[in-house]
PDB file of C-alpha atoms in Angstrom:
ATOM      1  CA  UNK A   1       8.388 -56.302 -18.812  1.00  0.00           C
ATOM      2  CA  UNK A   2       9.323 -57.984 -15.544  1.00  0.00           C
ATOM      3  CA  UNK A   3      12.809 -56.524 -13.471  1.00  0.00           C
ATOM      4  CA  UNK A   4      14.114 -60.013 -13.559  1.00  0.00           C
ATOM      5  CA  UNK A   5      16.150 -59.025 -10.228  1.00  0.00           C
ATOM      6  CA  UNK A   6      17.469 -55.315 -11.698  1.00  0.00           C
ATOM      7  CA  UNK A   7      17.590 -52.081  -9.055  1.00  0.00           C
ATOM      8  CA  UNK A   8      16.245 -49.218 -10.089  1.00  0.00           C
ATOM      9  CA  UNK A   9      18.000 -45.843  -8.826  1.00  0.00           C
ATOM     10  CA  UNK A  10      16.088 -42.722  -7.750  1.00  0.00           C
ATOM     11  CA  UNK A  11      18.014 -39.833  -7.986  1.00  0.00           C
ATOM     12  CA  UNK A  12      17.530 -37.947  -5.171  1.00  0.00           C
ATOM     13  CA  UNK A  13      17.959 -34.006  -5.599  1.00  0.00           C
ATOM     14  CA  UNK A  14      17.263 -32.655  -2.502  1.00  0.00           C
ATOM     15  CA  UNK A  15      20.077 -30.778  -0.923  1.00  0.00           C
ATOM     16  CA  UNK A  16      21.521 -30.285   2.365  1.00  0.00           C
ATOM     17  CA  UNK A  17      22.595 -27.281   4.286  1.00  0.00           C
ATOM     18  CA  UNK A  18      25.765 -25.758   3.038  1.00  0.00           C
ATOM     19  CA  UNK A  19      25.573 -27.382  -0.633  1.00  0.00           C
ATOM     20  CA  UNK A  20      24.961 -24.684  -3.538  1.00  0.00           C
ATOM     21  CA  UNK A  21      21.826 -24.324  -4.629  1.00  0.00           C
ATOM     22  CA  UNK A  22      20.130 -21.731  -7.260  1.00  0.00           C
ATOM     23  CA  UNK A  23      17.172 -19.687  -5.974  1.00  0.00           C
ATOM     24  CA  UNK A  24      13.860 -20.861  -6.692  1.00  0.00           C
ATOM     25  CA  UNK A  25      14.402 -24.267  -7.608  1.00  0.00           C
ATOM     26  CA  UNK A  26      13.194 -25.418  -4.123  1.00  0.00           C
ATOM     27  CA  UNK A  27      15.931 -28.125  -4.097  1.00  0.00           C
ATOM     28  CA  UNK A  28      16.957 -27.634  -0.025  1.00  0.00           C
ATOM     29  CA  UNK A  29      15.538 -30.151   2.471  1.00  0.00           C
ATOM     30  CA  UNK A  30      12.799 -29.292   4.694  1.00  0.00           C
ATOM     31  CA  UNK A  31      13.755 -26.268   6.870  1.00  0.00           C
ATOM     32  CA  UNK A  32      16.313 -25.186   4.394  1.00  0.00           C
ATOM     33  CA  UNK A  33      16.361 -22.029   2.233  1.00  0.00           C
ATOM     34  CA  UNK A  34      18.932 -21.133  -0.618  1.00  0.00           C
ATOM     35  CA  UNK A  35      20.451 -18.053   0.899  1.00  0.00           C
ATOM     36  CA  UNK A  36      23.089 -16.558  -1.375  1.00  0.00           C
ATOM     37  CA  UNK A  37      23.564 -19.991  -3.492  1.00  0.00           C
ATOM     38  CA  UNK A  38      23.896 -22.149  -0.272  1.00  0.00           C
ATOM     39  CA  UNK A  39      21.654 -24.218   1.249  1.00  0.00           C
ATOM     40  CA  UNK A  40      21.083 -22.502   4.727  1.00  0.00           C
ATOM     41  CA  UNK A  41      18.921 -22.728   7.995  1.00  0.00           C
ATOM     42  CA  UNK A  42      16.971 -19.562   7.818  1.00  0.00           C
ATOM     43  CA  UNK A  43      16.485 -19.904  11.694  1.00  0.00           C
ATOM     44  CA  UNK A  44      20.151 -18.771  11.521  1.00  0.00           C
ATOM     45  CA  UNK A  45      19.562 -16.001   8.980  1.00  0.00           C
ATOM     46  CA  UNK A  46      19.494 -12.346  10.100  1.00  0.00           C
ATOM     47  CA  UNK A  47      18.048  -9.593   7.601  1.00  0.00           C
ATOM     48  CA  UNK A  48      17.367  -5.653   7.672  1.00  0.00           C
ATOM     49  CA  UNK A  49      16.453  -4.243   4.921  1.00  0.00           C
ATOM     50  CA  UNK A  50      16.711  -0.389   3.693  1.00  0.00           C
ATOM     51  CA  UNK A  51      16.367   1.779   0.798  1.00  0.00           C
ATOM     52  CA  UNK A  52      19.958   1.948  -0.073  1.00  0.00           C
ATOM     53  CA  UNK A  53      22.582  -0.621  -0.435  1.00  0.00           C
ATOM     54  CA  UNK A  54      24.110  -1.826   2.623  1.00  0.00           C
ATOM     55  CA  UNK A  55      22.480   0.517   4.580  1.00  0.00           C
ATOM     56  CA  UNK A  56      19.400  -0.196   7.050  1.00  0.00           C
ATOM     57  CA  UNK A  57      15.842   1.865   7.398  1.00  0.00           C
ATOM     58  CA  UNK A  58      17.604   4.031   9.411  1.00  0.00           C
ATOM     59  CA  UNK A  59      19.875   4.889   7.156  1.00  0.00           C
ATOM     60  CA  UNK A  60      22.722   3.490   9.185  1.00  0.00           C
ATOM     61  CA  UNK A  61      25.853   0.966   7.732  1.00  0.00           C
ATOM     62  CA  UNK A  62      25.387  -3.072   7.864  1.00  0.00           C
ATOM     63  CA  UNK A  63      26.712  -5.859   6.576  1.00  0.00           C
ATOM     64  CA  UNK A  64      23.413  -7.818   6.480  1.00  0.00           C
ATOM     65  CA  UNK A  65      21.371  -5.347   4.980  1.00  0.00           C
ATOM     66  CA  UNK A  66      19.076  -5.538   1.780  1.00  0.00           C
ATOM     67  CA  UNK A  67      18.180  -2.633  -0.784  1.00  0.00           C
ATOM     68  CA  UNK A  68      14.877  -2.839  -2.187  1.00  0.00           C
ATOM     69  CA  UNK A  69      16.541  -4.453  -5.577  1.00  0.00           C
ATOM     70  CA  UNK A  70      17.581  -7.440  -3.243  1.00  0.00           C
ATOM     71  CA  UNK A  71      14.990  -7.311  -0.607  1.00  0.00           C
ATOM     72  CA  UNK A  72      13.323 -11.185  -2.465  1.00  0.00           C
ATOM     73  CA  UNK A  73      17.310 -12.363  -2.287  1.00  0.00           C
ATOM     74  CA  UNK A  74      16.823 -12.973   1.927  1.00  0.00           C
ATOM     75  CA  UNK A  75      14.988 -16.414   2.185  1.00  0.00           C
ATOM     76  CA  UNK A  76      12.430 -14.988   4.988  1.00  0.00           C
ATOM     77  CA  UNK A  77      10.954 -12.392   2.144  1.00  0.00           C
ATOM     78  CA  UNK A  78      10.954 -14.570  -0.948  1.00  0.00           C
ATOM     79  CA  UNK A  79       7.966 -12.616  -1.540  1.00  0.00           C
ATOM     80  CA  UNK A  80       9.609  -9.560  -2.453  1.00  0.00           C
ATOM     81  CA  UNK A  81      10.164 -11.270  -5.927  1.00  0.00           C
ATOM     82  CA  UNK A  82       6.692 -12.556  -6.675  1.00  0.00           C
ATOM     83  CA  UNK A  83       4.544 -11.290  -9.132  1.00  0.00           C
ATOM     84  CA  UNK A  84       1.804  -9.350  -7.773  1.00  0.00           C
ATOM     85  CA  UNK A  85       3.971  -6.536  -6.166  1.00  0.00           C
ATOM     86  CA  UNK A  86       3.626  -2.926  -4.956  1.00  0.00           C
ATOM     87  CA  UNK A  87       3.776  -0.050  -5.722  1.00  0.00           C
ATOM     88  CA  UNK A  88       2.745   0.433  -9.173  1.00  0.00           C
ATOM     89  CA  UNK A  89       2.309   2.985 -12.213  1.00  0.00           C
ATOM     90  CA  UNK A  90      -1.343   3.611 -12.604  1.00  0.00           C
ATOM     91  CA  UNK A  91      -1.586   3.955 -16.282  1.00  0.00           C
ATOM     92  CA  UNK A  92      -4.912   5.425 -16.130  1.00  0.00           C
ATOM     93  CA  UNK A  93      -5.632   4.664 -19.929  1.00  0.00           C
ATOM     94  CA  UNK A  94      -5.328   0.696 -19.154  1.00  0.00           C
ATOM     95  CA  UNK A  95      -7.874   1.439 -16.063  1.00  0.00           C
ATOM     96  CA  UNK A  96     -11.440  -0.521 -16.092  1.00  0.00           C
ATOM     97  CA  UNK A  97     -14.488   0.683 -15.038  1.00  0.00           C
ATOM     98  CA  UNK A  98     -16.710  -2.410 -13.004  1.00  0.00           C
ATOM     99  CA  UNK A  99     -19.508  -2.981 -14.732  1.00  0.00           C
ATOM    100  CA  UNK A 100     -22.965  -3.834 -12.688  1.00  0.00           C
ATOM    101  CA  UNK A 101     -22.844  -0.868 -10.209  1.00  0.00           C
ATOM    102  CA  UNK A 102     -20.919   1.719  -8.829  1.00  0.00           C
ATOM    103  CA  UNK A 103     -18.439   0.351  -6.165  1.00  0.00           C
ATOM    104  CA  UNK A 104     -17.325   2.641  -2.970  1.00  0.00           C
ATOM    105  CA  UNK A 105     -16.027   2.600   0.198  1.00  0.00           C
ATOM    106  CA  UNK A 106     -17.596   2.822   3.129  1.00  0.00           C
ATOM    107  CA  UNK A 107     -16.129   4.842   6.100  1.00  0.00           C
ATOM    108  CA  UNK A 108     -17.016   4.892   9.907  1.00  0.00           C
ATOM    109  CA  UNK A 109     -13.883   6.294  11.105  1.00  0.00           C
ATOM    110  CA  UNK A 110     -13.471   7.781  14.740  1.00  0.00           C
ATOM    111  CA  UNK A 111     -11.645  10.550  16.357  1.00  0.00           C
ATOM    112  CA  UNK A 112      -8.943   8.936  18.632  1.00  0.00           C
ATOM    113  CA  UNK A 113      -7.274  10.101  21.739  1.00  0.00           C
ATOM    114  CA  UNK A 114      -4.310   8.719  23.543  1.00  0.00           C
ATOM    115  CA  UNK A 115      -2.177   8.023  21.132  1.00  0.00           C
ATOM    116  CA  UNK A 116       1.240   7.664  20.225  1.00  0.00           C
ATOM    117  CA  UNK A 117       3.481   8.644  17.124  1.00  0.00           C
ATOM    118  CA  UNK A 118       6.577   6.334  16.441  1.00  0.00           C
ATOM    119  CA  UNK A 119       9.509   7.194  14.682  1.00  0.00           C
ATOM    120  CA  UNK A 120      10.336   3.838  12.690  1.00  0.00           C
ATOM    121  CA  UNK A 121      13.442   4.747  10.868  1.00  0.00           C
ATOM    122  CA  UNK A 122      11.933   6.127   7.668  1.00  0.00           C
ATOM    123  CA  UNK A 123       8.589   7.041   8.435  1.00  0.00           C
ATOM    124  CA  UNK A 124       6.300   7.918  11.172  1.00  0.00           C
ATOM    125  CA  UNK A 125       3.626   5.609  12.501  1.00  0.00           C
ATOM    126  CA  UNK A 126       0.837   6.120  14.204  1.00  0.00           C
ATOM    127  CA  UNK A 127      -1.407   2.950  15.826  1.00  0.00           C
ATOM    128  CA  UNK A 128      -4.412   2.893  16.941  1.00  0.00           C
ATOM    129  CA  UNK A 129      -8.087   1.573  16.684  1.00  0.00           C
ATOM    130  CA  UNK A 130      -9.714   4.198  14.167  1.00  0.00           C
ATOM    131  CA  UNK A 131     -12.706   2.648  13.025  1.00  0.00           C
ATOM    132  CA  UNK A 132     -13.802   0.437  10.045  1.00  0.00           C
ATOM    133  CA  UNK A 133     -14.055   0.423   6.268  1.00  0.00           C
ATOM    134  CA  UNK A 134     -16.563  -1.319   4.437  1.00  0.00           C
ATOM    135  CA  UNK A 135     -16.494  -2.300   1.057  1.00  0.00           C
ATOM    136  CA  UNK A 136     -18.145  -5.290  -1.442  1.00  0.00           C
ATOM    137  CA  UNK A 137     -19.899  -6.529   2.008  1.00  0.00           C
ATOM    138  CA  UNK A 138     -16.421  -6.852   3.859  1.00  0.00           C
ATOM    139  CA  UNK A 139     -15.757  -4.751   6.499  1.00  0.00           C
ATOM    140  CA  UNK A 140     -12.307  -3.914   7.597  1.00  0.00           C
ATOM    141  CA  UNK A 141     -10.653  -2.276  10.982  1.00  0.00           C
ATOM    142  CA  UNK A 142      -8.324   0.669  10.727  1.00  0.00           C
ATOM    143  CA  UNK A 143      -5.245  -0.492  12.913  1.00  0.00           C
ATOM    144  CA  UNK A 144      -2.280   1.818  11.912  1.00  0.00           C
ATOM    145  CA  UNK A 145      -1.453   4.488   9.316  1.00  0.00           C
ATOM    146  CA  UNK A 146       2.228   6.015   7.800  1.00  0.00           C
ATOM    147  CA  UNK A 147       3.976   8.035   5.535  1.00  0.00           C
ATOM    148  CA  UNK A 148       6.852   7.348   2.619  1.00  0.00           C
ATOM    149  CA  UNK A 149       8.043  10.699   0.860  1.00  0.00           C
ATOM    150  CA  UNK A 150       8.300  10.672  -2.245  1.00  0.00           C
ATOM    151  CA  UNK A 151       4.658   8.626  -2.738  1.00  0.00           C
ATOM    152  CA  UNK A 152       5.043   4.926  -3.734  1.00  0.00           C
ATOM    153  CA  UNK A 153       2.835   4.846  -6.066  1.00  0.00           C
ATOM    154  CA  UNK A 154       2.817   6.996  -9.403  1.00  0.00           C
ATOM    155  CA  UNK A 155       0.113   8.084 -11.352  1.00  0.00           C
ATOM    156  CA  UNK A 156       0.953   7.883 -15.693  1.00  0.00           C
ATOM    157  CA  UNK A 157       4.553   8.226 -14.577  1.00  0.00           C
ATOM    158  CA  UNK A 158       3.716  11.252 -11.769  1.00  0.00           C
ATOM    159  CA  UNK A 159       4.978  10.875  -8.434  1.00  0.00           C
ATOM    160  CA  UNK A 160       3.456  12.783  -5.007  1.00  0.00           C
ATOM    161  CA  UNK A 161       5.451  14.657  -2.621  1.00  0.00           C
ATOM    162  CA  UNK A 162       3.951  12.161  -0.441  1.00  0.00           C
ATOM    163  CA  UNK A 163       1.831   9.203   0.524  1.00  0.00           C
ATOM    164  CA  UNK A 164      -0.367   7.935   3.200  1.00  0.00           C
ATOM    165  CA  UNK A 165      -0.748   4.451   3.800  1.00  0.00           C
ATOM    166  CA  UNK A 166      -4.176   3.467   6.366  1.00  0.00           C
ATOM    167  CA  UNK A 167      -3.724   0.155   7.119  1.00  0.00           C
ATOM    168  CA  UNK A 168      -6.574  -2.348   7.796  1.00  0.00           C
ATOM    169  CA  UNK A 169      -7.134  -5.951   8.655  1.00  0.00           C
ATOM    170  CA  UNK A 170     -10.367  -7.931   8.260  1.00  0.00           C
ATOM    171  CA  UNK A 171     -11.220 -11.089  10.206  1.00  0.00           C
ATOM    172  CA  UNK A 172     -10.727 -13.360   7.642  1.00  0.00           C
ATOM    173  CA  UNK A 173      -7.020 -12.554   7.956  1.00  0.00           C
ATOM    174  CA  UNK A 174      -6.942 -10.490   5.012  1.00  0.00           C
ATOM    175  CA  UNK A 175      -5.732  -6.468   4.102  1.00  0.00           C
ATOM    176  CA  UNK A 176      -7.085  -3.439   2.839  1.00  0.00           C
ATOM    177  CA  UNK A 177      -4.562  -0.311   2.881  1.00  0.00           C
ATOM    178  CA  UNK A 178      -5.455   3.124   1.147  1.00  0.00           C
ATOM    179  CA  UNK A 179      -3.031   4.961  -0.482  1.00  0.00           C
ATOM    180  CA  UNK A 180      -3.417   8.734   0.100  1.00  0.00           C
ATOM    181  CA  UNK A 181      -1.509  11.406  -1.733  1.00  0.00           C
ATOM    182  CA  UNK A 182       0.078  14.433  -1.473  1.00  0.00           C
ATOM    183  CA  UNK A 183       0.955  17.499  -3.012  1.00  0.00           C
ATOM    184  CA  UNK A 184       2.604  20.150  -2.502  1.00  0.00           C
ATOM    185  CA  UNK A 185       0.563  23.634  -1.883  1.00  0.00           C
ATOM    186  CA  UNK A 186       2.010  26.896  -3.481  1.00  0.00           C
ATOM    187  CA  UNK A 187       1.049  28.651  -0.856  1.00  0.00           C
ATOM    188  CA  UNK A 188       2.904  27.588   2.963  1.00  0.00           C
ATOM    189  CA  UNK A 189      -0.660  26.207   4.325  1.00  0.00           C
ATOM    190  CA  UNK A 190      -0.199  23.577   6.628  1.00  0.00           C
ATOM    191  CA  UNK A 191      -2.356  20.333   6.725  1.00  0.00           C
ATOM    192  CA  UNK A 192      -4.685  20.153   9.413  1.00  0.00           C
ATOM    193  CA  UNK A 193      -3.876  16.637   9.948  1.00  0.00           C
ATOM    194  CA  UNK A 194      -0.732  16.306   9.708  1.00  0.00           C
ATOM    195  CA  UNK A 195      -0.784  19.331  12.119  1.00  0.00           C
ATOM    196  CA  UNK A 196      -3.010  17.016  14.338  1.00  0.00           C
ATOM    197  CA  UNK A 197      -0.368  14.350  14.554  1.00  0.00           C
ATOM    198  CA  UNK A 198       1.998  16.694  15.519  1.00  0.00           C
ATOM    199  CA  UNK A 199       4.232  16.274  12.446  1.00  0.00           C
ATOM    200  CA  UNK A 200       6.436  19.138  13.356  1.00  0.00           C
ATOM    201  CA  UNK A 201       6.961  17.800  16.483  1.00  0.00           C
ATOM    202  CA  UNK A 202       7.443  14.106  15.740  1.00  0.00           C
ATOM    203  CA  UNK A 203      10.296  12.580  17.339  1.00  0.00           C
ATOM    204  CA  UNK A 204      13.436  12.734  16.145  1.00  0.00           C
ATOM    205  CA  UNK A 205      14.958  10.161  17.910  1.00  0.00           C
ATOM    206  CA  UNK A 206      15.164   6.723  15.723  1.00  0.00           C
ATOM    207  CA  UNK A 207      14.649   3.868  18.766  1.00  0.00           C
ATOM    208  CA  UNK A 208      10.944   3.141  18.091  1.00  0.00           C
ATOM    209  CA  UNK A 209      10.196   5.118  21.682  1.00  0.00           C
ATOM    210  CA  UNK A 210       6.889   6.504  21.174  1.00  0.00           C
ATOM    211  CA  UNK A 211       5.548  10.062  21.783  1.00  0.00           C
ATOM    212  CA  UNK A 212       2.684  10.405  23.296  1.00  0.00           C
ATOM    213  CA  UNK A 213      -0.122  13.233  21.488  1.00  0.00           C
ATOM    214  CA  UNK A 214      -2.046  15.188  23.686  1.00  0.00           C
ATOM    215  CA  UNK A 215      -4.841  15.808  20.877  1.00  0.00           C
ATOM    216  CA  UNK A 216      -7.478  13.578  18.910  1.00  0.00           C
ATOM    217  CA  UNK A 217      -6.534  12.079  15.172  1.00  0.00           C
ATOM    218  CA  UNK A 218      -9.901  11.970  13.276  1.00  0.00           C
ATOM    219  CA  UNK A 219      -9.213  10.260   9.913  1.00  0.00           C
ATOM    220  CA  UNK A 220     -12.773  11.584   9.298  1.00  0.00           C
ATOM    221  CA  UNK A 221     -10.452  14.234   7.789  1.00  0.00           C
ATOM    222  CA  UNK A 222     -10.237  12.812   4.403  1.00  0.00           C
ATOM    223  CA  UNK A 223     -13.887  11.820   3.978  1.00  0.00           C
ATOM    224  CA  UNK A 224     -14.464  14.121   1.112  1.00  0.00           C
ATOM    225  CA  UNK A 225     -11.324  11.957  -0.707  1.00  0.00           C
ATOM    226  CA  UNK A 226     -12.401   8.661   0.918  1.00  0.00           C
ATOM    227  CA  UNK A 227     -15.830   9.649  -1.227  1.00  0.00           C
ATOM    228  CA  UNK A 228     -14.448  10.022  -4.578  1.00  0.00           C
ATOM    229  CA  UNK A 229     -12.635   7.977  -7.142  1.00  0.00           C
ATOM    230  CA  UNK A 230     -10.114   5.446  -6.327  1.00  0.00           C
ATOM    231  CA  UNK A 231      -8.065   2.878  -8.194  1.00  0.00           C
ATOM    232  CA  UNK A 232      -8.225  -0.969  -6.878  1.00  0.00           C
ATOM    233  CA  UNK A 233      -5.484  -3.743  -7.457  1.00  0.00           C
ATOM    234  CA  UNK A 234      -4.445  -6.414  -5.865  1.00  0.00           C
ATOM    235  CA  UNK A 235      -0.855  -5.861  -4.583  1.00  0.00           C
ATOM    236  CA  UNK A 236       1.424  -6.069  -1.169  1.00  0.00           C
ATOM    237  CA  UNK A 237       2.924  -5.145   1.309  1.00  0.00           C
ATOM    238  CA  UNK A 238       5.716  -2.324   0.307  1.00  0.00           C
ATOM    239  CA  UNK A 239       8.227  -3.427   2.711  1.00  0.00           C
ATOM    240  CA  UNK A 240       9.707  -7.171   3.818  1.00  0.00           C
ATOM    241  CA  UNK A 241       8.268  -9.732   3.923  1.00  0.00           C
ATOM    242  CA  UNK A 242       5.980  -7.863   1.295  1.00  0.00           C
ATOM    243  CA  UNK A 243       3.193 -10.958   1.527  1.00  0.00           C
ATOM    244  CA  UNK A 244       1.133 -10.530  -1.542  1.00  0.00           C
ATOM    245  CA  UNK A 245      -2.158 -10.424   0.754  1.00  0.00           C
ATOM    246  CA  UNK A 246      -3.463  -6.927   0.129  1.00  0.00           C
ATOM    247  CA  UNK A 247      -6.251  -5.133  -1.709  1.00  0.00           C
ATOM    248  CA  UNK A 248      -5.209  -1.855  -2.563  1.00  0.00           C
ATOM    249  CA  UNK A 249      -7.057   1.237  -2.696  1.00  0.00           C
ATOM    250  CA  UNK A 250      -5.003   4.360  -4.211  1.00  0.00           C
ATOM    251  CA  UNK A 251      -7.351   7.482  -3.902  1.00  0.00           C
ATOM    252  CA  UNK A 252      -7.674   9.642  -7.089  1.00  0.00           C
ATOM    253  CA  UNK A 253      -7.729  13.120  -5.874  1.00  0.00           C
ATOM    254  CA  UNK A 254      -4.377  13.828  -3.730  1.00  0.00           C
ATOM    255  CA  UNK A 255      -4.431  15.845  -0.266  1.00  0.00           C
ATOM    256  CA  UNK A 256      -2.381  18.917   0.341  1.00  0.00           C
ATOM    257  CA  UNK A 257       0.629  19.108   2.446  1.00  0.00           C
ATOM    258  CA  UNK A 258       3.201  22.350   2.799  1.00  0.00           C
ATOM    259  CA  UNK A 259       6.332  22.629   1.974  1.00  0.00           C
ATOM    260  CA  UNK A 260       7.230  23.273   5.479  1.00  0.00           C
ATOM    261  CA  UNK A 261       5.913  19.847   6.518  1.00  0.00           C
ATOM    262  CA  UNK A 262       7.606  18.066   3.581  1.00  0.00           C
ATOM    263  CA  UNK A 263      11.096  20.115   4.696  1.00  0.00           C
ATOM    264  CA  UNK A 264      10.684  18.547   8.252  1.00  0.00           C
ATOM    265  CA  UNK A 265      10.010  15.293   7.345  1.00  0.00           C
ATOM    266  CA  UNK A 266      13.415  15.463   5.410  1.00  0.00           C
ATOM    267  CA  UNK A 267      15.010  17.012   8.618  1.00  0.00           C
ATOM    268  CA  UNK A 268      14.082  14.067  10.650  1.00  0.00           C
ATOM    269  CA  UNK A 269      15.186  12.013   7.937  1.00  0.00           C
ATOM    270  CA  UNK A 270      17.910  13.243   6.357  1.00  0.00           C
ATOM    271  CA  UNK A 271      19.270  11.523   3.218  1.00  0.00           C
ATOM    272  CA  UNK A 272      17.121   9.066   3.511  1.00  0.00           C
ATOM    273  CA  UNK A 273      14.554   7.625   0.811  1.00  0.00           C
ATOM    274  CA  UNK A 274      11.164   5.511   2.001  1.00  0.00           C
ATOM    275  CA  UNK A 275       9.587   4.645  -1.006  1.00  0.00           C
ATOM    276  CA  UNK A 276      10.036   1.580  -2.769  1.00  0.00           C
ATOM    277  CA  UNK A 277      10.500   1.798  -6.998  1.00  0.00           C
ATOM    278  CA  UNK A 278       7.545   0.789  -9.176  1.00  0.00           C
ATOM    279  CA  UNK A 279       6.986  -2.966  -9.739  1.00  0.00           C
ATOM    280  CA  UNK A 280       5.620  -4.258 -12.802  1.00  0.00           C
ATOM    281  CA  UNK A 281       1.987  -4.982 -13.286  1.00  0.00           C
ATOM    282  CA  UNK A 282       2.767  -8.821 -14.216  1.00  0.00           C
ATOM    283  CA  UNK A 283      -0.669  -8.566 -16.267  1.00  0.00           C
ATOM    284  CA  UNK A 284      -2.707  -7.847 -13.083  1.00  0.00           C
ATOM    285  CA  UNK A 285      -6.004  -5.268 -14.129  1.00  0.00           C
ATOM    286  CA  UNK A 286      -6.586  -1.914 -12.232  1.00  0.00           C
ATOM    287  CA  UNK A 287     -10.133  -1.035 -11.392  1.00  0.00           C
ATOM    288  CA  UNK A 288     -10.786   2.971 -11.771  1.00  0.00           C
ATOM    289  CA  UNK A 289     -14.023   3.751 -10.074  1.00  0.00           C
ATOM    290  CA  UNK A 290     -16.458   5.839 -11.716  1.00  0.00           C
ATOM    291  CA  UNK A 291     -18.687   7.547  -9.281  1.00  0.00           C
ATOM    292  CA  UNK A 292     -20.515   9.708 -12.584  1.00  0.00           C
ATOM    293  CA  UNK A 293     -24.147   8.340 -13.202  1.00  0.00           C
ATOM    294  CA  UNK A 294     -25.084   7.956 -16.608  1.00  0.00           C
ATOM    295  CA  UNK A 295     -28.735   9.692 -18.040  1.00  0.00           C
ATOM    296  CA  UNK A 296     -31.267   7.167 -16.744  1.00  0.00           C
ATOM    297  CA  UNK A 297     -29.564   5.712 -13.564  1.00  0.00           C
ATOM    298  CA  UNK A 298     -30.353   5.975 -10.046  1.00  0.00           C
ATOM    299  CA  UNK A 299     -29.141   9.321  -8.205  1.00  0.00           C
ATOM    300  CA  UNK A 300     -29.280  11.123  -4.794  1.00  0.00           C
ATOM    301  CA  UNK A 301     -30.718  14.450  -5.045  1.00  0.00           C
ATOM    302  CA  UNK A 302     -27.571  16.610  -3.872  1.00  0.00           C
ATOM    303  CA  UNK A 303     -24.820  14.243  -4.533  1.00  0.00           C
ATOM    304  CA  UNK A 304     -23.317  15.379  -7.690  1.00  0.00           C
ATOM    305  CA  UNK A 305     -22.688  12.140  -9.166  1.00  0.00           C
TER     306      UNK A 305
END
């Protein structure tokens, strides 16, 4: 029917900075973020995040700080709420097996020299270029590896005294970290990695100065677990801005560490937790590789598979 000279009014809900807002319903104008039910300029916005309420990574008091509960509430890691989040309980009943082959990764790691270990508040870092991964075709570059005690990720329910996290990038943009675990020997036998890093001697100071380590760092250590079974998901980062971008590779047979080395990681970081609690699976599928061959399929004489 014709207007016959009527306006028509277009409400306009777009808000702008300093009215309330609710989180998620993307109501802010452009370059606006709803930061604790206020539209706010997140150029202006400072965040730290830690393991415990108001307290940083490195454990110390703030007034801006975020526990891992409220890491998605800061507007520059909206991610931390999404759906596809790590870490995760690998129920390995609900596991798949990939049907039309036998996947694995591919390692050509290499022993490094000249490097340095970093104490970053909660764990210890070490960067470097270590060599490449390969796996569906897609080759990825080892660029930095570190530690959270207890492990992040649990296994039906089971946590680690520990986990490794080798971090890798592939040109396309996208990541690839392994998970690694640990546990605990009976026995005080110290891990010949970990010895290699000089994890008894890592710094203790909490400023992010590196320390230099006068030996190599072969990741070529763990090729016998790098070989075997691994679960596959796709997940994120486990700290802020925890961009869902990664493909995650949890290894199914767990490395050793003492408890000497576990009681000096707790020295250095006293009171201090650097895992993140289990996210929910949000109806993502785990992949469970199965490196045992079947009567009739193709074999290498000597592999055991």
């Amino acid at each position: 029917q014709p207007l016959n000279g009527r306006n028509v009014l277009k409400s306009s809900l777009t808000l702008t900075e300093g009215e309330s807002c609710v989180a998620g319903a993307d109501l802010c104008g452009a370059d606006l973020e709803c930061f604790n039910g206020v539209c706010t300029d997140t150029s202006a916005v400072s965040c730290e995040y830690g393991y415990e309420e108001g307290k940083n990574a490195y454990g110390e008091e703030c007034s801006d700080c975020f526990s891992p509960a409220s890491w998605g509430e800061c507007p520059l890691w909206s991610d931390c709420s999404g759906l596809y989040q790590t870490p995760i309980n690998i129920i390995t009943a609900d596991t798949y097996t990939a049907a039309g082959g036998i996947e694995v990764l591919s390692t050509s790691y290499d022993s490094m020299s000249g490097l340095e270990i970093v104490n970053a508040g909660t764990t210890l870092k070490v960067a470097g270029s270590f060599g490449d991964i390969t796996v569906a075709g897609e080759t990825y570059s080892a660029l930095q590896f570190h530690f959270h005690l207890l492990s992040e990720h649990t296994i039906d329910g089971q946590y680690y005294d520990a986990e490794m996290h080798i971090v890798h990038a592939a040109p396309s943009g996208g990541l690839l970290v392994v998970g690694i675990l640990f546990q605990v020997t009976d026995e005080d036998v110290d891990n010949a990695f970990l010895s290699s890093i000089k994890w008894e001697q890592a710094p203790e100071s909490k400023n992010g100065e590196p320390v230099a380590l006068d030996g190599e760092v072969d990741l070529g250590y763990f090729s016998d677990i790098l070989g075997g079974d691994f679960y596959r998901y796709k997940g994120s980062l486990t700290t802020p801005p925890c961009s869902e971008v990664v493909e995650w590779f949890v290894m199914a047979t767990p490395s050793t560490i003492s408890p000497s080395q576990v009681a000096y990681f707790k020295e250095i970081f006293p009171g201090v937790s650097s895992y993140r609690p289990i996210q929910p699976l949000n109806g993502r599928n785990v992949l469970k590789s199965s490196l045992t061959l079947t009567e009739g399929e193709s074999c290498v004489a000597g592999a055991d598979l």
